[in-house]
Amino acid sequence: MINRIKSFLSGLKARQGGPLEEDGDDQVRLCAAALLVEVAWLDQDFDDGERRHIVELLGGRFGLTTEEAETLVAAAEEKVHAATQILPFTRLIKDRFSHVERIEMVEMLWQVVYADGVLHDHEAALMRQIGGLVYVSDQERGAARKRVLARLKSSAG
């Protein structure tokens, strides 16, 4: 597993043509993936369906292949398990994403929250916390949530 992660990060470094920097695009991807994994783990049931959903979201957002996105999720899981708080992840997202990209990130997080069809209180609390830390207003966070719910309703019905 560690070798796959190192290989993934080396591949990203080669595509960028420079050293892997602490605040580079690789770190932004890793922080975004870590937040998605954190939200998925919150209900203590990070199943294969949620994992596939995160892989699809990351692939679409960052233009990654399925294998690259799977490796990124594995690296994010290690980051989340080693982390004691989400602040390092949210700080990098706040600093490196535009306001629109931060709203899109919150929308991706809502998609993971609703992957199991249920919003738990602790998930709602974490979403409020993340929204504040990445400077997405309550109104914008609520609108992102409504867009996700509307998509889920239209795909189910």
PDB file of C-alpha atoms in Angstrom:
ATOM      1  CA  MET A   1       0.000   0.000   0.000  1.00  0.00           C
ATOM      2  CA  ILE A   2       2.769   2.446   0.937  1.00  0.00           C
ATOM      3  CA  ASN A   3       4.519   1.746  -2.367  1.00  0.00           C
ATOM      4  CA  ARG A   4       1.308   2.525  -4.305  1.00  0.00           C
ATOM      5  CA  ILE A   5       0.991   5.840  -2.497  1.00  0.00           C
ATOM      6  CA  LYS A   6       4.641   6.727  -3.111  1.00  0.00           C
ATOM      7  CA  SER A   7       4.245   5.751  -6.757  1.00  0.00           C
ATOM      8  CA  PHE A   8       1.114   7.895  -7.072  1.00  0.00           C
ATOM      9  CA  LEU A   9       2.805  10.922  -5.535  1.00  0.00           C
ATOM     10  CA  SER A  10       5.896  10.375  -7.701  1.00  0.00           C
ATOM     11  CA  GLY A  11       3.692  10.244 -10.784  1.00  0.00           C
ATOM     12  CA  LEU A  12       2.047  13.505  -9.826  1.00  0.00           C
ATOM     13  CA  LYS A  13       5.459  15.056  -9.238  1.00  0.00           C
ATOM     14  CA  ALA A  14       6.614  13.951 -12.686  1.00  0.00           C
ATOM     15  CA  ARG A  15       3.515  15.414 -14.349  1.00  0.00           C
ATOM     16  CA  GLN A  16       4.146  18.736 -12.640  1.00  0.00           C
ATOM     17  CA  GLY A  17       7.782  18.740 -13.664  1.00  0.00           C
ATOM     18  CA  GLY A  18       9.024  19.765 -10.234  1.00  0.00           C
ATOM     19  CA  PRO A  19       9.415  18.679  -6.673  1.00  0.00           C
ATOM     20  CA  LEU A  20       6.416  17.713  -4.643  1.00  0.00           C
ATOM     21  CA  GLU A  21       5.857  20.749  -2.452  1.00  0.00           C
ATOM     22  CA  GLU A  22       4.025  20.797   0.845  1.00  0.00           C
ATOM     23  CA  ASP A  23       1.463  23.238  -0.544  1.00  0.00           C
ATOM     24  CA  GLY A  24       1.393  21.986  -4.151  1.00  0.00           C
ATOM     25  CA  ASP A  25      -1.549  20.661  -6.105  1.00  0.00           C
ATOM     26  CA  ASP A  26      -0.834  17.160  -4.786  1.00  0.00           C
ATOM     27  CA  GLN A  27      -1.362  18.347  -1.244  1.00  0.00           C
ATOM     28  CA  VAL A  28      -4.579  20.127  -2.216  1.00  0.00           C
ATOM     29  CA  ARG A  29      -5.907  16.914  -3.759  1.00  0.00           C
ATOM     30  CA  LEU A  30      -4.857  14.960  -0.694  1.00  0.00           C
ATOM     31  CA  CYS A  31      -6.548  17.441   1.662  1.00  0.00           C
ATOM     32  CA  ALA A  32      -9.746  17.408  -0.400  1.00  0.00           C
ATOM     33  CA  ALA A  33      -9.727  13.610  -0.380  1.00  0.00           C
ATOM     34  CA  ALA A  34      -9.030  13.577   3.359  1.00  0.00           C
ATOM     35  CA  LEU A  35     -12.079  15.747   4.051  1.00  0.00           C
ATOM     36  CA  LEU A  36     -14.246  13.449   1.934  1.00  0.00           C
ATOM     37  CA  VAL A  37     -12.901  10.408   3.775  1.00  0.00           C
ATOM     38  CA  GLU A  38     -13.382  12.118   7.151  1.00  0.00           C
ATOM     39  CA  VAL A  39     -17.039  12.770   6.355  1.00  0.00           C
ATOM     40  CA  ALA A  40     -17.492   9.186   5.147  1.00  0.00           C
ATOM     41  CA  TRP A  41     -15.890   7.726   8.293  1.00  0.00           C
ATOM     42  CA  LEU A  42     -17.958   9.879  10.621  1.00  0.00           C
ATOM     43  CA  ASP A  43     -20.845   7.413  10.829  1.00  0.00           C
ATOM     44  CA  GLN A  44     -18.356   4.567  11.465  1.00  0.00           C
ATOM     45  CA  ASP A  45     -19.484   2.844   8.258  1.00  0.00           C
ATOM     46  CA  PHE A  46     -17.158   3.660   5.356  1.00  0.00           C
ATOM     47  CA  ASP A  47     -18.361   1.030   2.902  1.00  0.00           C
ATOM     48  CA  ASP A  48     -17.362   0.186  -0.667  1.00  0.00           C
ATOM     49  CA  GLY A  49     -20.228   2.245  -2.089  1.00  0.00           C
ATOM     50  CA  GLU A  50     -19.026   5.380  -0.310  1.00  0.00           C
ATOM     51  CA  ARG A  51     -15.454   4.639  -1.353  1.00  0.00           C
ATOM     52  CA  ARG A  52     -16.496   4.282  -5.019  1.00  0.00           C
ATOM     53  CA  HIS A  53     -18.484   7.503  -4.764  1.00  0.00           C
ATOM     54  CA  ILE A  54     -15.450   9.376  -3.404  1.00  0.00           C
ATOM     55  CA  VAL A  55     -13.257   7.889  -6.144  1.00  0.00           C
ATOM     56  CA  GLU A  56     -15.738   9.139  -8.773  1.00  0.00           C
ATOM     57  CA  LEU A  57     -15.947  12.594  -7.190  1.00  0.00           C
ATOM     58  CA  LEU A  58     -12.168  12.961  -7.039  1.00  0.00           C
ATOM     59  CA  GLY A  59     -11.700  11.638 -10.556  1.00  0.00           C
ATOM     60  CA  GLY A  60     -14.220  14.111 -11.914  1.00  0.00           C
ATOM     61  CA  ARG A  61     -12.970  17.073  -9.894  1.00  0.00           C
ATOM     62  CA  PHE A  62      -9.247  16.593 -10.459  1.00  0.00           C
ATOM     63  CA  GLY A  63      -9.184  14.698 -13.769  1.00  0.00           C
ATOM     64  CA  LEU A  64      -7.722  11.540 -12.235  1.00  0.00           C
ATOM     65  CA  THR A  65      -7.979   8.012 -13.535  1.00  0.00           C
ATOM     66  CA  THR A  66      -9.840   5.518 -11.372  1.00  0.00           C
ATOM     67  CA  GLU A  67      -6.556   3.989 -10.228  1.00  0.00           C
ATOM     68  CA  GLU A  68      -5.099   7.396  -9.335  1.00  0.00           C
ATOM     69  CA  ALA A  69      -8.248   8.339  -7.431  1.00  0.00           C
ATOM     70  CA  GLU A  70      -8.254   5.008  -5.562  1.00  0.00           C
ATOM     71  CA  THR A  71      -4.634   5.544  -4.565  1.00  0.00           C
ATOM     72  CA  LEU A  72      -5.455   9.085  -3.473  1.00  0.00           C
ATOM     73  CA  VAL A  73      -8.302   7.776  -1.295  1.00  0.00           C
ATOM     74  CA  ALA A  74      -5.938   5.235   0.293  1.00  0.00           C
ATOM     75  CA  ALA A  75      -3.434   8.003   1.035  1.00  0.00           C
ATOM     76  CA  ALA A  76      -6.230  10.173   2.417  1.00  0.00           C
ATOM     77  CA  GLU A  77      -7.362   7.374   4.724  1.00  0.00           C
ATOM     78  CA  GLU A  78      -3.856   7.179   6.174  1.00  0.00           C
ATOM     79  CA  LYS A  79      -3.798  10.973   6.607  1.00  0.00           C
ATOM     80  CA  VAL A  80      -7.178  10.984   8.343  1.00  0.00           C
ATOM     81  CA  HIS A  81      -6.232   8.173  10.716  1.00  0.00           C
ATOM     82  CA  ALA A  82      -2.983   9.957  11.621  1.00  0.00           C
ATOM     83  CA  ALA A  83      -4.591  13.389  12.028  1.00  0.00           C
ATOM     84  CA  THR A  84      -5.947  14.691  15.293  1.00  0.00           C
ATOM     85  CA  GLN A  85      -7.983  17.483  13.699  1.00  0.00           C
ATOM     86  CA  ILE A  86      -9.296  18.678  10.335  1.00  0.00           C
ATOM     87  CA  LEU A  87      -7.807  22.174  10.488  1.00  0.00           C
ATOM     88  CA  PRO A  88      -4.726  21.401   8.342  1.00  0.00           C
ATOM     89  CA  PHE A  89      -6.992  20.006   5.618  1.00  0.00           C
ATOM     90  CA  THR A  90      -9.463  22.879   5.677  1.00  0.00           C
ATOM     91  CA  ARG A  91      -6.736  25.525   5.865  1.00  0.00           C
ATOM     92  CA  LEU A  92      -5.145  24.349   2.632  1.00  0.00           C
ATOM     93  CA  ILE A  93      -8.528  24.161   0.896  1.00  0.00           C
ATOM     94  CA  LYS A  94      -9.366  27.691   2.105  1.00  0.00           C
ATOM     95  CA  ASP A  95      -6.016  29.048   0.959  1.00  0.00           C
ATOM     96  CA  ARG A  96      -5.751  27.298  -2.408  1.00  0.00           C
ATOM     97  CA  PHE A  97      -9.341  27.021  -3.687  1.00  0.00           C
ATOM     98  CA  SER A  98     -11.301  29.940  -5.073  1.00  0.00           C
ATOM     99  CA  HIS A  99     -14.585  30.750  -3.356  1.00  0.00           C
ATOM    100  CA  VAL A 100     -16.516  28.890  -6.071  1.00  0.00           C
ATOM    101  CA  GLU A 101     -14.221  25.862  -5.714  1.00  0.00           C
ATOM    102  CA  ARG A 102     -14.780  25.862  -1.947  1.00  0.00           C
ATOM    103  CA  ILE A 103     -18.541  25.802  -2.516  1.00  0.00           C
ATOM    104  CA  GLU A 104     -18.028  22.919  -4.969  1.00  0.00           C
ATOM    105  CA  MET A 105     -15.964  21.132  -2.315  1.00  0.00           C
ATOM    106  CA  VAL A 106     -18.771  21.565   0.220  1.00  0.00           C
ATOM    107  CA  GLU A 107     -21.186  20.177  -2.364  1.00  0.00           C
ATOM    108  CA  MET A 108     -18.928  17.146  -2.840  1.00  0.00           C
ATOM    109  CA  LEU A 109     -18.918  16.656   0.926  1.00  0.00           C
ATOM    110  CA  TRP A 110     -22.728  16.764   0.994  1.00  0.00           C
ATOM    111  CA  GLN A 111     -22.761  14.080  -1.704  1.00  0.00           C
ATOM    112  CA  VAL A 112     -20.687  11.822   0.535  1.00  0.00           C
ATOM    113  CA  VAL A 113     -22.834  12.634   3.579  1.00  0.00           C
ATOM    114  CA  TYR A 114     -25.970  11.611   1.688  1.00  0.00           C
ATOM    115  CA  ALA A 115     -24.397   8.556   0.030  1.00  0.00           C
ATOM    116  CA  ASP A 116     -26.110   6.374   2.639  1.00  0.00           C
ATOM    117  CA  GLY A 117     -29.348   8.351   2.372  1.00  0.00           C
ATOM    118  CA  VAL A 118     -29.264   9.588   5.969  1.00  0.00           C
ATOM    119  CA  LEU A 119     -28.007  12.815   7.544  1.00  0.00           C
ATOM    120  CA  HIS A 120     -26.787  12.109  11.065  1.00  0.00           C
ATOM    121  CA  ASP A 121     -26.478  14.904  13.637  1.00  0.00           C
ATOM    122  CA  HIS A 122     -22.701  14.542  13.859  1.00  0.00           C
ATOM    123  CA  GLU A 123     -22.438  14.778  10.054  1.00  0.00           C
ATOM    124  CA  ALA A 124     -24.493  17.981  10.061  1.00  0.00           C
ATOM    125  CA  ALA A 125     -22.270  19.394  12.814  1.00  0.00           C
ATOM    126  CA  LEU A 126     -19.101  18.537  10.897  1.00  0.00           C
ATOM    127  CA  MET A 127     -20.505  20.131   7.744  1.00  0.00           C
ATOM    128  CA  ARG A 128     -21.199  23.349   9.692  1.00  0.00           C
ATOM    129  CA  GLN A 129     -17.665  23.268  11.056  1.00  0.00           C
ATOM    130  CA  ILE A 130     -16.056  22.633   7.667  1.00  0.00           C
ATOM    131  CA  GLY A 131     -18.202  25.313   6.031  1.00  0.00           C
ATOM    132  CA  GLY A 132     -16.984  27.864   8.559  1.00  0.00           C
ATOM    133  CA  LEU A 133     -13.350  26.815   8.266  1.00  0.00           C
ATOM    134  CA  VAL A 134     -13.332  27.102   4.455  1.00  0.00           C
ATOM    135  CA  TYR A 135     -15.302  30.370   4.541  1.00  0.00           C
ATOM    136  CA  VAL A 136     -18.481  29.090   2.910  1.00  0.00           C
ATOM    137  CA  SER A 137     -21.499  30.842   4.400  1.00  0.00           C
ATOM    138  CA  ASP A 138     -24.443  29.027   5.951  1.00  0.00           C
ATOM    139  CA  GLN A 139     -26.595  30.126   3.004  1.00  0.00           C
ATOM    140  CA  GLU A 140     -24.099  28.794   0.442  1.00  0.00           C
ATOM    141  CA  ARG A 141     -23.677  25.554   2.385  1.00  0.00           C
ATOM    142  CA  GLY A 142     -27.455  25.166   2.572  1.00  0.00           C
ATOM    143  CA  ALA A 143     -27.841  25.847  -1.150  1.00  0.00           C
ATOM    144  CA  ALA A 144     -25.169  23.215  -1.912  1.00  0.00           C
ATOM    145  CA  ARG A 145     -27.038  20.737   0.286  1.00  0.00           C
ATOM    146  CA  LYS A 146     -30.314  21.470  -1.516  1.00  0.00           C
ATOM    147  CA  ARG A 147     -28.656  20.925  -4.918  1.00  0.00           C
ATOM    148  CA  VAL A 148     -27.389  17.528  -3.772  1.00  0.00           C
ATOM    149  CA  LEU A 149     -30.794  16.551  -2.385  1.00  0.00           C
ATOM    150  CA  ALA A 150     -32.505  17.662  -5.611  1.00  0.00           C
ATOM    151  CA  ARG A 151     -30.105  15.529  -7.683  1.00  0.00           C
ATOM    152  CA  LEU A 152     -30.700  12.546  -5.423  1.00  0.00           C
ATOM    153  CA  LYS A 153     -34.459  12.993  -5.663  1.00  0.00           C
ATOM    154  CA  SER A 154     -34.395  13.292  -9.462  1.00  0.00           C
ATOM    155  CA  SER A 155     -32.140  10.238  -9.860  1.00  0.00           C
ATOM    156  CA  ALA A 156     -34.340   8.172  -7.539  1.00  0.00           C
ATOM    157  CA  GLY A 157     -37.579   9.169  -9.052  1.00  0.00           C
TER     158      GLY A 157
END
